[in-house]
Short mmCIF file of C-alpha atoms and ligand atoms in Angstrom, two decimals:
data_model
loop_
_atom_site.label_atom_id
_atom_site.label_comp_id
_atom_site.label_asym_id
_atom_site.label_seq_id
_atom_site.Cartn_x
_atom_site.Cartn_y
_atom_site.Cartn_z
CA UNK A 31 13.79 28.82 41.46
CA UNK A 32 13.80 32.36 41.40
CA UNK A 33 17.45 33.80 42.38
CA UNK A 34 16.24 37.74 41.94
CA UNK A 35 12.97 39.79 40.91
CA UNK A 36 14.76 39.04 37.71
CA UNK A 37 16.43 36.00 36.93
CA UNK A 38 15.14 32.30 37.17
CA UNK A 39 17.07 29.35 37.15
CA UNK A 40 15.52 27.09 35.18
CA UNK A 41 14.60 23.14 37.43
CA UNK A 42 14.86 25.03 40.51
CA UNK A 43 17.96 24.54 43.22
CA UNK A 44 20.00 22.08 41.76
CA UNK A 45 19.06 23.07 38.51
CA UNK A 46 19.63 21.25 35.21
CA UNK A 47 20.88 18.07 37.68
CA UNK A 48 24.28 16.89 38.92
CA UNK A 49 26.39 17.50 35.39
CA UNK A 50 24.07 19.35 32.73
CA UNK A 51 24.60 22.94 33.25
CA UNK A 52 22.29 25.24 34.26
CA UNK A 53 19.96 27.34 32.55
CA UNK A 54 18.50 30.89 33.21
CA UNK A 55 15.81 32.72 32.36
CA UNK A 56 15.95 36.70 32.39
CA UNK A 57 12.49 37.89 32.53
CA UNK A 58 12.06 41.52 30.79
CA UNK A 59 9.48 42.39 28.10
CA UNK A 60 10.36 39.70 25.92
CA UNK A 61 12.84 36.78 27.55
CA UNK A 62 16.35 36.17 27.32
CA UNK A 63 17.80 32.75 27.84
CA UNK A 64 21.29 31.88 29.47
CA UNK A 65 22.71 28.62 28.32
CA UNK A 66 20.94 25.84 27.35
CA UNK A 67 22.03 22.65 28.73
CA UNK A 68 22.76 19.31 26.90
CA UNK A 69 21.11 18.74 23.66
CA UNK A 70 17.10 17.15 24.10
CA UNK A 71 16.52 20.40 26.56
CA UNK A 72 14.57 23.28 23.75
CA UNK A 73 10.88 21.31 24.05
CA UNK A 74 11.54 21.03 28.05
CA UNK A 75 12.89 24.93 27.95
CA UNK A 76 9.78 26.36 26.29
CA UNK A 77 7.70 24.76 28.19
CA UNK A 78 9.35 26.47 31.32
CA UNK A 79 9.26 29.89 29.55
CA UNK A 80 5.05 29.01 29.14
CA UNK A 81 4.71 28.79 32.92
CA UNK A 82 6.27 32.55 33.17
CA UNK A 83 4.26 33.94 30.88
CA UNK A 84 6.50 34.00 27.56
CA UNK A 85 5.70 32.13 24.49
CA UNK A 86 8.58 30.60 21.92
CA UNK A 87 8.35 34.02 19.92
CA UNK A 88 8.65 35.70 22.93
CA UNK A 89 12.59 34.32 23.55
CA UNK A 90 14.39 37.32 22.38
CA UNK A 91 17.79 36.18 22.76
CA UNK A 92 19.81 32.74 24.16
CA UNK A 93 23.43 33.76 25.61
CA UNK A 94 26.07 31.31 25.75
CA UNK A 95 28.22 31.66 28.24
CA UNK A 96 31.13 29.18 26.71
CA UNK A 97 31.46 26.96 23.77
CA UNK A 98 30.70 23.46 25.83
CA UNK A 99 28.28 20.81 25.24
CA UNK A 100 26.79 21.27 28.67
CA UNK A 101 25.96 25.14 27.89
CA UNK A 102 25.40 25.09 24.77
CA UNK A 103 23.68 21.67 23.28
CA UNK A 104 20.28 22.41 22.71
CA UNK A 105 21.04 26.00 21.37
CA UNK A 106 20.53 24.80 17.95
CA UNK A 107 17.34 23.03 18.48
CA UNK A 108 15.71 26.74 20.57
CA UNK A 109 17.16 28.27 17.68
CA UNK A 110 15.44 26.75 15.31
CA UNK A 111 12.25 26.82 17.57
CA UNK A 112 12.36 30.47 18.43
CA UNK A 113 14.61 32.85 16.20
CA UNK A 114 16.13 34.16 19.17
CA UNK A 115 18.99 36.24 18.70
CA UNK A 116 22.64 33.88 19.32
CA UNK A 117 25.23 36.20 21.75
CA UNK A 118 28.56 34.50 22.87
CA UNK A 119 31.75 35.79 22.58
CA UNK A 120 34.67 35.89 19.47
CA UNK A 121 36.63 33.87 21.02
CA UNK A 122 34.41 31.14 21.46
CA UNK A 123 32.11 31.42 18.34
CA UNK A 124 34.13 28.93 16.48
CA UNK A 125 33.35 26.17 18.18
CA UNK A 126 29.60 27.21 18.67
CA UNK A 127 28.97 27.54 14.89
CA UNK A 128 31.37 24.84 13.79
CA UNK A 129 34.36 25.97 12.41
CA UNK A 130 36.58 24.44 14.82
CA UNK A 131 35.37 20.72 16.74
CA UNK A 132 34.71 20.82 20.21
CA UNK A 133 37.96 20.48 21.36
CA UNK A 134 37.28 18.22 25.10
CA UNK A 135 39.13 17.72 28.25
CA UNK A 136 42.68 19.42 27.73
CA UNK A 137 44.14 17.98 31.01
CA UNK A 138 46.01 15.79 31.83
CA UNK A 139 47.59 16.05 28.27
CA UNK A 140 47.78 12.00 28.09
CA UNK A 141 44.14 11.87 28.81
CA UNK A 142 42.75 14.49 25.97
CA UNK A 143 44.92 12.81 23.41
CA UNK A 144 43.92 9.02 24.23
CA UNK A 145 40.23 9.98 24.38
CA UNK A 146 40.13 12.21 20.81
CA UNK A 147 39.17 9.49 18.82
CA UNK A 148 35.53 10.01 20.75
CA UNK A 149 35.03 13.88 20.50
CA UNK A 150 32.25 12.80 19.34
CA UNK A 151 30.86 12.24 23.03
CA UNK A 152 30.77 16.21 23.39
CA UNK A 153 30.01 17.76 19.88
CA UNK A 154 26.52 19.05 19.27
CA UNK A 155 24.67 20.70 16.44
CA UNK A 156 26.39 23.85 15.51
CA UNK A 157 24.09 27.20 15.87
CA UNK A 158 25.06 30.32 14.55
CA UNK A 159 25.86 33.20 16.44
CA UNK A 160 24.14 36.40 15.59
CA UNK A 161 25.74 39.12 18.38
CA UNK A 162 30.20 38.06 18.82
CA UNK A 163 30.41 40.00 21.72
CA UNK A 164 33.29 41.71 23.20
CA UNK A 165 34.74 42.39 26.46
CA UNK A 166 32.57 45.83 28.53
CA UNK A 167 30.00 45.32 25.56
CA UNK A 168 26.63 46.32 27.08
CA UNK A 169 23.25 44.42 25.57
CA UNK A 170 19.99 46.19 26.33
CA UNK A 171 18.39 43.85 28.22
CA UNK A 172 17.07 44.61 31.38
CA UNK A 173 17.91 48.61 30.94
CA UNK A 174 22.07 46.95 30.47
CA UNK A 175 23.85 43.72 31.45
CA UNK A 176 27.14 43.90 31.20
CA UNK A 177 29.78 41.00 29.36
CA UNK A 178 32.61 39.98 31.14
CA UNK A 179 34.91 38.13 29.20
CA UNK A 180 36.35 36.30 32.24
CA UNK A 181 38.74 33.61 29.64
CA UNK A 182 40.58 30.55 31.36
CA UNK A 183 38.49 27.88 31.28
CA UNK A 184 37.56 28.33 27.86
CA UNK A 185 38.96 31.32 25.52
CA UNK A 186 35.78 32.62 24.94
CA UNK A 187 34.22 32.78 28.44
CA UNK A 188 31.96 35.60 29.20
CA UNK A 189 30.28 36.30 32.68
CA UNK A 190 26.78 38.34 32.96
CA UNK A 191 27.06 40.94 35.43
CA UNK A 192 23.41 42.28 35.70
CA UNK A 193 24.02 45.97 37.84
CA UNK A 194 20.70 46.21 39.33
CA UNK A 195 20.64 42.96 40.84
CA UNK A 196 23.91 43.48 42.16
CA UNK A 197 24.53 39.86 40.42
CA UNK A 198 26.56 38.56 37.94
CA UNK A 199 26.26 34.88 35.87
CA UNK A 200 29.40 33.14 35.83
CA UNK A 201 28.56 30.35 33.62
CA UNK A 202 32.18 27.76 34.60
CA UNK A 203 34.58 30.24 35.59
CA UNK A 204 33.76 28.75 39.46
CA UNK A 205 31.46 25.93 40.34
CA UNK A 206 29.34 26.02 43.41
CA UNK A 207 28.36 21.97 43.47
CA UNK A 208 29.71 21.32 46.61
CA UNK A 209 30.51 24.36 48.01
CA UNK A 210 32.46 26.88 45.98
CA UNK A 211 35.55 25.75 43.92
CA UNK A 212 37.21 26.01 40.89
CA UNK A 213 35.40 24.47 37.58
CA UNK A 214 36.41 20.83 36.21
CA UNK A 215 40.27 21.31 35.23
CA UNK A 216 39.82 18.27 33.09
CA UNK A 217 37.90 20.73 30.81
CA UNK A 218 40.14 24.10 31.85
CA UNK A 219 42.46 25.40 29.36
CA UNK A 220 44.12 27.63 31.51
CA UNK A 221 44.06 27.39 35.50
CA UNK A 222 46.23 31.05 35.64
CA UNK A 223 43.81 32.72 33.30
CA UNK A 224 41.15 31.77 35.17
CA UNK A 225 42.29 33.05 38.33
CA UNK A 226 43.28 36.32 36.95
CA UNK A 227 39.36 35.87 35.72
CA UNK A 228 38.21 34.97 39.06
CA UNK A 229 40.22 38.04 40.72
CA UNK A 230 38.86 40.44 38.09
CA UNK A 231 35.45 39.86 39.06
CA UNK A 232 36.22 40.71 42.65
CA UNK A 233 36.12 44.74 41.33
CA UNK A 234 32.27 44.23 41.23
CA UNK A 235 29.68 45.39 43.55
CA UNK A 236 27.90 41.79 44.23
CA UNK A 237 25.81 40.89 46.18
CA UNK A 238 24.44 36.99 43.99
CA UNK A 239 26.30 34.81 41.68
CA UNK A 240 24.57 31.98 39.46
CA UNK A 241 26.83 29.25 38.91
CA UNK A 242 26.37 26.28 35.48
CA UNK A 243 27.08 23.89 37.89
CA UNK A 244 25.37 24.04 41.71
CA UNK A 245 22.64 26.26 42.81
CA UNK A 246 23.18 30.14 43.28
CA UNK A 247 25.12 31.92 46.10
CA UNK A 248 22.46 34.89 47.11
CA UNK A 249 24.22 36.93 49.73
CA UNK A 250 27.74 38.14 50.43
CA UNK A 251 28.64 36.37 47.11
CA UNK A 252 31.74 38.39 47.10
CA UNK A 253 33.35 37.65 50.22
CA UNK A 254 32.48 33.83 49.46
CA UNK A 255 34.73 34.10 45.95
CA UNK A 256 37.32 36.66 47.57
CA UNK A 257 38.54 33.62 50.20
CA UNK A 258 38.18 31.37 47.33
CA UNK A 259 40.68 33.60 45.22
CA UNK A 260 42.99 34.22 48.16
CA UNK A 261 43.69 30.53 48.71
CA UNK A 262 44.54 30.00 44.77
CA UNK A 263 46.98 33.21 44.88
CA UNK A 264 50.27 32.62 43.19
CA UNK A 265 49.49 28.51 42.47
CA UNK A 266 49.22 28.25 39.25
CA UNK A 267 51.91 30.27 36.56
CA UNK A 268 50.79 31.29 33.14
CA UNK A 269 52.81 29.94 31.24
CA UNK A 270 51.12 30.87 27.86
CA UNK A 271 49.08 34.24 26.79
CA UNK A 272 46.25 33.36 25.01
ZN1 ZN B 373 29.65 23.24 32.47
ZN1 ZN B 374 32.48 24.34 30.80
#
């Protein structure tokens, strides 16, 4: 499905299907990848780069937009396939290369500790990343995309705003599965975070937002997430800085 003159996501509408995460394509001279789905998804990826035009040395780069499983399990294997360049940000590079485990649902409390003995269930092969980005970096792809780090549901959560589309990728910072909400809390590791995240965005001239989960929102985006941040005002209270 093709969002903008720019960006594809990958399996059309609905994507990578109800719970893998989507994945996009950013077509420029050579291609850059946005997430990557579960793990089993690099031989099904390239072969979706082939029908645009771009063969496996042709994948420049693979962004991640947050450390989990559903974003970021078949990085290794296009990795390995492709040499593209790994970007994701500091905070979550640990737990893309492997220093720290996949760390799973954090809420309710009772819940993450009685299902740790199987975080097995959402580890995947560890990939190294090449580019730790930071917050404002700019990579020169497509003449600039910006990073976001929008942190809350993960620490390391970055969102893609892409200027000349007037479009920015959000990766889980919202969900847009059934209409737009807030991503799985189960897997949120901090609900005020992310609404200060959600509310930063809102500064942005945008016009589309590409979701991991659900298909795209292509006009008004803005208004659509500025309702969505009005009605979470004031619920949640940080109790913690990350
Ligand atoms: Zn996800
Ligand atoms: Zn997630």
């Amino acid at each position: 499905m093709r969002v903008t003159d720019r960006i594809i996501q990958v399996g059309g509408k609905w994507g990578s299907g109800f719970l893998a995460a989507n994945v996009f394509f950013l077509l420029d001279s050579k291609l850059t990848v946005v997430d990557t789905g579960f793990k089993g998804r690099a031989l099904p990826i390239l072969k979706e780069a082939r029908l645009h035009g771009y063969r496996a040395s042709d994948i420049a780069n693979v962004i991640i937009t947050h450390h989990h499983a559903d974003h970021m399990g078949s990085l290794a294997g296009l990795e390995k396939l492709t040499g593209a360049k790994v970007v994701a940000h500091h905070s979550d590079a640990p737990y893309i290369d492997g220093t720290q485990p996949q760390p799973g649902p954090s809420r309710p409390a009772w819940l993450g500790k009685a299902l740790s003995p199987f975080h097995g269930l959402w580890s995947c092969a560890p990939a190294e990343v090449d580019i730790p980005a930071n917050d404002s970096d700019e990579l020169p792809i497509l003449g600039g995309i910006k990073v976001l780090h929008t942190p809350g549901h993960t620490p390391g959560s970055i969102s893609l705003y892409l200027k000349q589309e007037r479009a920015l990728i959000v990766g889980d910072l919202l969900a847009n599965r059934f209409g737009l909400s807030l991503p799985s809390r189960m897997f949120t590791v901090n609900l005020a975070q992310e609404i200060e995240s959600i509310n930063r965005i809102l500064s942005l001239d945008l016009e589309v937002v590409c979701f991991g989960h659900g298909p795209p929102l292509t006009h008004n985006a803005r208004e659509s997430i500025s309702r969505l941040a009005h009605k979470y005002e004031g619920k949640f209270v940080r109790v913690s800085k990350q």
